[in-house]
Short mmCIF file of C-alpha atoms and ligand atoms in Angstrom, two decimals:
data_model
loop_
_atom_site.label_atom_id
_atom_site.label_comp_id
_atom_site.label_asym_id
_atom_site.label_seq_id
_atom_site.Cartn_x
_atom_site.Cartn_y
_atom_site.Cartn_z
CA MET A 1 88.96 102.10 114.34
CA LYS A 2 88.66 105.32 112.33
CA VAL A 3 88.35 105.02 108.57
CA ALA A 4 90.42 106.92 106.01
CA LEU A 5 89.70 107.14 102.30
CA VAL A 6 92.83 107.86 100.27
CA THR A 7 91.91 108.53 96.65
CA GLY A 8 94.41 107.33 94.06
CA ALA A 9 96.27 105.03 96.44
CA SER A 10 97.30 102.17 94.15
CA ARG A 11 100.75 103.69 93.55
CA GLY A 12 102.81 106.84 93.96
CA LEU A 13 102.28 109.14 96.92
CA GLY A 14 98.81 107.77 97.69
CA ALA A 15 100.09 104.23 98.25
CA VAL A 16 102.56 105.47 100.87
CA MET A 17 99.89 107.68 102.48
CA ALA A 18 97.71 104.58 102.79
CA THR A 19 100.40 102.44 104.45
CA THR A 20 101.46 105.31 106.73
CA LEU A 21 97.90 105.98 107.90
CA ALA A 22 97.42 102.25 108.49
CA LYS A 23 100.54 102.21 110.72
CA ASP A 24 98.91 105.03 112.70
CA GLY A 25 95.87 102.83 113.31
CA TRP A 26 93.51 103.95 110.55
CA ALA A 27 91.46 101.44 108.58
CA VAL A 28 92.23 102.52 105.03
CA ALA A 29 90.17 102.47 101.86
CA VAL A 30 92.74 102.22 99.06
CA ASN A 31 90.91 103.90 96.21
CA TYR A 32 91.92 103.52 92.55
CA ALA A 33 90.26 103.35 89.14
CA ASN A 34 92.36 101.03 86.98
CA ASP A 35 95.18 98.94 88.44
CA SER A 36 93.62 96.30 90.70
CA ALA A 37 96.86 94.32 91.08
CA SER A 38 98.73 97.31 92.50
CA ALA A 39 95.85 98.32 94.79
CA ASN A 40 95.63 94.75 96.10
CA GLN A 41 99.36 94.84 96.82
CA VAL A 42 98.94 97.97 98.91
CA VAL A 43 96.12 96.28 100.82
CA ALA A 44 98.25 93.17 101.31
CA ARG A 45 101.16 95.28 102.64
CA ILE A 46 98.85 96.88 105.19
CA GLU A 47 97.32 93.57 106.24
CA ALA A 48 100.77 91.97 106.55
CA HIS A 49 101.51 94.56 109.23
CA GLY A 50 98.28 93.79 111.07
CA GLY A 51 96.27 96.68 109.64
CA ARG A 52 92.84 96.85 107.98
CA ALA A 53 92.38 97.93 104.40
CA PHE A 54 90.02 97.58 101.46
CA ALA A 55 90.72 98.10 97.76
CA ALA A 56 87.95 100.50 96.76
CA ARG A 57 87.68 100.66 93.00
CA PHE A 58 85.81 103.64 91.62
CA SER A 59 86.72 106.61 89.47
CA VAL A 60 86.63 109.79 91.54
CA ILE A 61 85.67 111.77 88.44
CA ASP A 62 82.60 109.59 87.80
CA SER A 63 79.93 111.31 89.88
CA ALA A 64 77.58 108.32 89.77
CA ALA A 65 80.27 105.99 91.14
CA LEU A 66 80.94 107.94 94.34
CA ARG A 67 77.92 106.96 96.44
CA PRO A 68 78.24 103.22 95.72
CA GLY A 69 81.98 103.52 96.35
CA LEU A 70 81.45 105.10 99.78
CA GLU A 71 78.75 102.53 100.59
CA ALA A 72 81.13 99.67 99.77
CA ILE A 73 83.76 101.22 102.06
CA ALA A 74 81.19 101.60 104.85
CA ARG A 75 80.23 97.93 104.52
CA GLN A 76 83.86 96.75 104.62
CA LEU A 77 85.44 99.17 107.08
CA GLY A 78 82.80 101.57 108.43
CA PRO A 79 81.84 105.14 107.53
CA VAL A 80 84.66 107.39 106.36
CA ASP A 81 86.14 109.82 108.94
CA LEU A 82 88.96 111.23 106.79
CA ILE A 83 89.21 111.92 103.06
CA VAL A 84 92.61 112.47 101.47
CA ASN A 85 91.95 113.94 98.02
CA ASN A 86 95.05 112.70 96.23
CA ALA A 87 94.00 111.04 92.95
CA THR A 88 95.29 112.46 89.71
CA GLY A 89 94.94 111.56 86.07
CA PRO A 90 97.37 112.52 83.29
CA GLN A 91 98.93 115.96 83.73
CA PRO A 92 99.71 117.18 80.20
CA GLU A 93 101.94 120.22 79.76
CA MET A 94 101.40 122.36 76.66
CA PRO A 95 101.56 125.97 75.45
CA ILE A 96 98.55 128.21 75.99
CA MET A 97 97.55 128.08 72.30
CA GLU A 98 97.32 124.30 72.49
CA GLN A 99 95.28 124.33 75.69
CA SER A 100 91.50 124.24 75.59
CA TRP A 101 88.78 124.70 78.16
CA GLN A 102 88.59 120.91 78.22
CA THR A 103 92.26 120.52 79.21
CA TYR A 104 91.52 122.83 82.14
CA LEU A 105 88.31 121.02 83.01
CA ASP A 106 90.16 117.69 82.99
CA GLN A 107 92.29 118.89 85.92
CA LEU A 108 89.40 120.59 87.72
CA GLU A 109 87.47 117.30 87.66
CA PHE A 110 90.13 115.68 89.85
CA PHE A 111 91.10 118.54 92.11
CA VAL A 112 87.79 120.39 92.59
CA LYS A 113 84.82 118.36 91.37
CA ALA A 114 85.73 115.02 92.95
CA PRO A 115 86.59 116.50 96.39
CA LEU A 116 83.35 118.53 96.34
CA GLU A 117 81.13 115.59 95.44
CA LEU A 118 82.79 113.28 97.96
CA LEU A 119 82.38 115.88 100.70
CA GLN A 120 78.71 116.39 99.86
CA LEU A 121 78.11 112.68 100.33
CA VAL A 122 79.78 112.40 103.74
CA LEU A 123 78.82 115.80 105.14
CA PRO A 124 75.40 114.91 106.60
CA ASP A 125 77.05 112.16 108.67
CA TRP A 126 80.03 114.35 109.66
CA ARG A 127 77.67 117.18 110.68
CA ALA A 128 75.69 114.80 112.89
CA ARG A 129 78.93 113.59 114.51
CA LYS A 130 80.55 117.06 114.64
CA SER A 131 83.79 115.61 113.29
CA GLY A 132 85.53 114.81 110.03
CA ARG A 133 88.77 115.63 108.30
CA ILE A 134 89.88 116.51 104.82
CA VAL A 135 93.45 116.65 103.59
CA ASN A 136 93.74 117.93 100.04
CA ILE A 137 96.89 117.21 98.07
CA GLY A 138 97.83 120.37 96.20
CA SER A 139 101.13 121.26 94.54
CA GLU A 140 103.86 123.84 94.75
CA VAL A 141 103.06 124.77 91.14
CA ALA A 142 99.98 126.67 92.32
CA GLU A 143 102.43 129.12 93.89
CA LEU A 144 105.31 128.83 91.41
CA GLY A 145 103.15 129.09 88.28
CA ASN A 146 105.11 126.67 86.11
CA PRO A 147 104.88 127.58 82.40
CA TYR A 148 102.92 125.33 80.00
CA PHE A 149 101.03 124.03 83.00
CA GLY A 150 98.19 126.55 83.36
CA ASN A 151 95.63 123.74 83.33
CA TYR A 152 97.15 121.89 86.30
CA ALA A 153 98.35 124.98 88.19
CA SER A 154 94.91 126.60 87.98
CA ALA A 155 93.19 123.49 89.31
CA LYS A 156 95.65 123.16 92.20
CA GLY A 157 95.20 126.87 92.93
CA ALA A 158 91.45 126.39 93.00
CA MET A 159 91.92 123.45 95.36
CA LEU A 160 93.81 125.71 97.77
CA SER A 161 91.14 128.43 97.72
CA MET A 162 88.48 125.77 98.19
CA THR A 163 90.41 124.40 101.19
CA ARG A 164 90.38 127.81 102.85
CA SER A 165 86.70 128.43 102.14
CA TRP A 166 85.64 124.99 103.37
CA ALA A 167 87.76 125.36 106.52
CA LYS A 168 85.91 128.56 107.44
CA GLU A 169 82.51 127.13 106.61
CA LEU A 170 82.99 123.81 108.37
CA GLY A 171 85.17 124.83 111.33
CA PRO A 172 82.19 125.60 113.57
CA GLU A 173 81.04 122.02 113.00
CA GLY A 174 84.30 120.45 114.18
CA ILE A 175 85.52 119.55 110.67
CA THR A 176 89.06 120.47 109.61
CA VAL A 177 90.30 121.01 106.06
CA ASN A 178 93.97 121.42 105.17
CA LEU A 179 96.18 121.15 102.11
CA VAL A 180 99.60 119.57 101.65
CA ALA A 181 101.56 121.01 98.72
CA PRO A 182 104.33 118.64 97.60
CA GLY A 183 107.30 119.62 95.52
CA TRP A 184 108.53 117.15 92.91
CA ILE A 185 108.65 113.82 94.69
CA PRO A 186 109.90 111.15 92.26
CA VAL A 187 107.44 108.27 92.00
CA GLU A 188 106.92 105.46 89.50
CA ARG A 189 105.69 107.78 86.72
CA HIS A 190 108.93 109.82 86.86
CA VAL A 191 111.32 106.98 86.00
CA ASP A 192 112.04 108.50 82.60
CA ALA A 193 112.69 112.06 83.86
CA SER A 194 116.02 113.27 82.48
CA GLN A 195 119.05 113.94 84.66
CA ALA A 196 119.06 117.52 83.31
CA SER A 197 115.51 118.14 84.52
CA ARG A 198 116.36 116.63 87.93
CA ASP A 199 119.49 118.80 88.27
CA HIS A 200 117.59 121.90 87.18
CA TYR A 201 114.93 121.23 89.80
CA LEU A 202 117.43 120.73 92.61
CA GLU A 203 119.34 123.93 91.74
CA ARG A 204 116.33 125.82 93.12
CA THR A 205 115.75 123.57 96.13
CA PRO A 206 117.40 124.90 99.31
CA LEU A 207 117.74 121.43 100.87
CA GLY A 208 119.44 120.23 97.67
CA HIS A 209 117.85 116.82 97.36
CA PHE A 210 114.53 115.23 96.40
CA GLY A 211 111.88 114.41 98.94
CA LYS A 212 110.49 110.92 99.43
CA PRO A 213 106.82 109.86 99.34
CA GLU A 214 107.16 109.30 103.11
CA ASP A 215 107.83 113.03 103.59
CA ILE A 216 104.39 113.79 102.16
CA ALA A 217 102.69 110.85 103.87
CA ASP A 218 104.04 111.88 107.28
CA MET A 219 102.54 115.37 106.91
CA VAL A 220 99.21 113.87 105.85
CA ALA A 221 99.29 111.51 108.84
CA PHE A 222 100.06 114.40 111.18
CA LEU A 223 97.14 116.45 109.84
CA ALA A 224 94.91 113.40 110.22
CA SER A 225 95.98 112.86 113.82
CA ASP A 226 94.63 114.30 117.06
CA LYS A 227 97.82 116.37 117.25
CA ALA A 228 96.40 118.57 114.49
CA ASP A 229 93.06 119.19 116.21
CA PHE A 230 93.56 122.97 116.22
CA ILE A 231 94.83 123.32 112.63
CA THR A 232 92.53 124.14 109.74
CA GLY A 233 92.54 126.06 106.47
CA GLN A 234 96.32 125.80 106.08
CA ARG A 235 98.69 124.97 103.24
CA PHE A 236 101.77 122.97 104.15
CA ALA A 237 104.57 123.07 101.59
CA VAL A 238 106.68 119.90 101.69
CA ASN A 239 109.29 120.72 99.08
CA GLY A 240 112.72 121.25 100.63
CA GLY A 241 112.13 124.98 100.89
CA ARG A 242 111.55 125.60 97.19
CA THR A 243 108.71 128.04 97.60
CA LEU A 244 111.00 130.31 99.63
CA THR A 245 112.94 131.19 96.50
N1 LIG B 1 104.73 113.15 92.74
C1 LIG B 1 104.93 114.45 92.65
O1 LIG B 1 106.03 114.89 92.31
C2 LIG B 1 103.84 115.41 92.99
C3 LIG B 1 104.17 116.77 93.13
C4 LIG B 1 103.17 117.68 93.46
C5 LIG B 1 101.87 117.25 93.65
N2 LIG B 1 101.58 115.92 93.48
C6 LIG B 1 100.18 115.52 93.68
O2 LIG B 1 100.15 114.37 94.50
C7 LIG B 1 99.06 113.53 94.12
C8 LIG B 1 99.58 112.13 93.81
O3 LIG B 1 100.50 112.22 92.74
P1 LIG B 1 101.40 110.97 92.29
O4 LIG B 1 102.61 111.54 91.70
O5 LIG B 1 101.49 110.01 93.41
O6 LIG B 1 100.47 110.38 91.12
P2 LIG B 1 100.50 108.92 90.42
O7 LIG B 1 101.71 108.16 90.83
O8 LIG B 1 100.23 109.14 88.99
O9 LIG B 1 99.25 108.16 91.09
C9 LIG B 1 97.95 108.58 90.76
C10 LIG B 1 96.96 107.66 91.47
O10 LIG B 1 95.63 108.07 91.11
C11 LIG B 1 94.90 106.93 90.66
N3 LIG B 1 93.86 107.35 89.74
C12 LIG B 1 93.99 107.75 88.44
N4 LIG B 1 92.79 108.08 87.95
C13 LIG B 1 91.88 107.87 88.93
C14 LIG B 1 90.48 108.03 89.04
N5 LIG B 1 89.75 108.49 88.00
N6 LIG B 1 89.87 107.71 90.21
C15 LIG B 1 90.59 107.24 91.26
N7 LIG B 1 91.93 107.09 91.24
C16 LIG B 1 92.57 107.40 90.07
C17 LIG B 1 95.96 106.01 90.08
O11 LIG B 1 95.55 104.65 90.12
P3 LIG B 1 94.91 103.83 88.91
O12 LIG B 1 95.66 104.19 87.68
O13 LIG B 1 95.06 102.42 89.34
O14 LIG B 1 93.48 104.25 88.87
C18 LIG B 1 97.10 106.21 91.09
O15 LIG B 1 96.89 105.40 92.22
C19 LIG B 1 98.39 114.21 92.94
O16 LIG B 1 97.30 114.99 93.39
C20 LIG B 1 99.49 115.11 92.39
O17 LIG B 1 98.98 116.20 91.69
C21 LIG B 1 102.52 115.00 93.16
#
């Protein structure tokens, strides 16, 4: 059974990615940093359907925690074959004059530093096996450039450039690297979003409705599957056509 690590999988998009990958036959490490009860529920859902999963608690932005985290996954499930870099912390929006280098760094820690340090830990093994997959979770804002969000947009933009560079560097070794760029997909943290902001968003969405976490998870599962063997270095927008406008 191949092993997937989904970072930030205790809720939101990551939780659905984890259950979707498990349905496809992956053993799934459900990573999280804080909410053990929710992570355990995701694991229980997977096991109830006959799958294998492990709640892997470590903060992806804590460099020292990554090696022990991967070792615990290897003991429980086996060495990781796929990393889905999905975890996110708070995403504060604020005007440029209120931003600081630290507010930028806070986003880069999740979307650039953590993926880099995880990759460096698995790469010797992947190189030896001439296989391995990365799916980075970006955002449409890297392309749209939402105002007051330079911190987050820059980090997601960097994640996309990193995806392309890694794909070229690692392609000859049989390792693929792709990025899925969701639009706004309402999850638990959006319960308080106003109707006005929802309507405003949908006005610029050709398909005219919100996507579901499953829409993102299905693209991740496709990129993780053998069907995507010949795809690398690509960005897949899953946003109802928003980045056409
Ligand atoms: N939902 C959207 O509309 C949307 C749109 C575009 C892009 N995205 C991207 O999609 C990804 C998932 O977003 P989401 O909306 O599903 O977020 P979310 O609901 O806030 O979930 C974030 C996940 O990350 C975990 N997490 C937080 N800090 C962590 C850390 N230091 N180490 C490991 N895990 C940590 C959280 O679990 P704990 O709190 O238990 O640690 C949680 O499981 C993000 O990369 C986001 O930028 C989302």
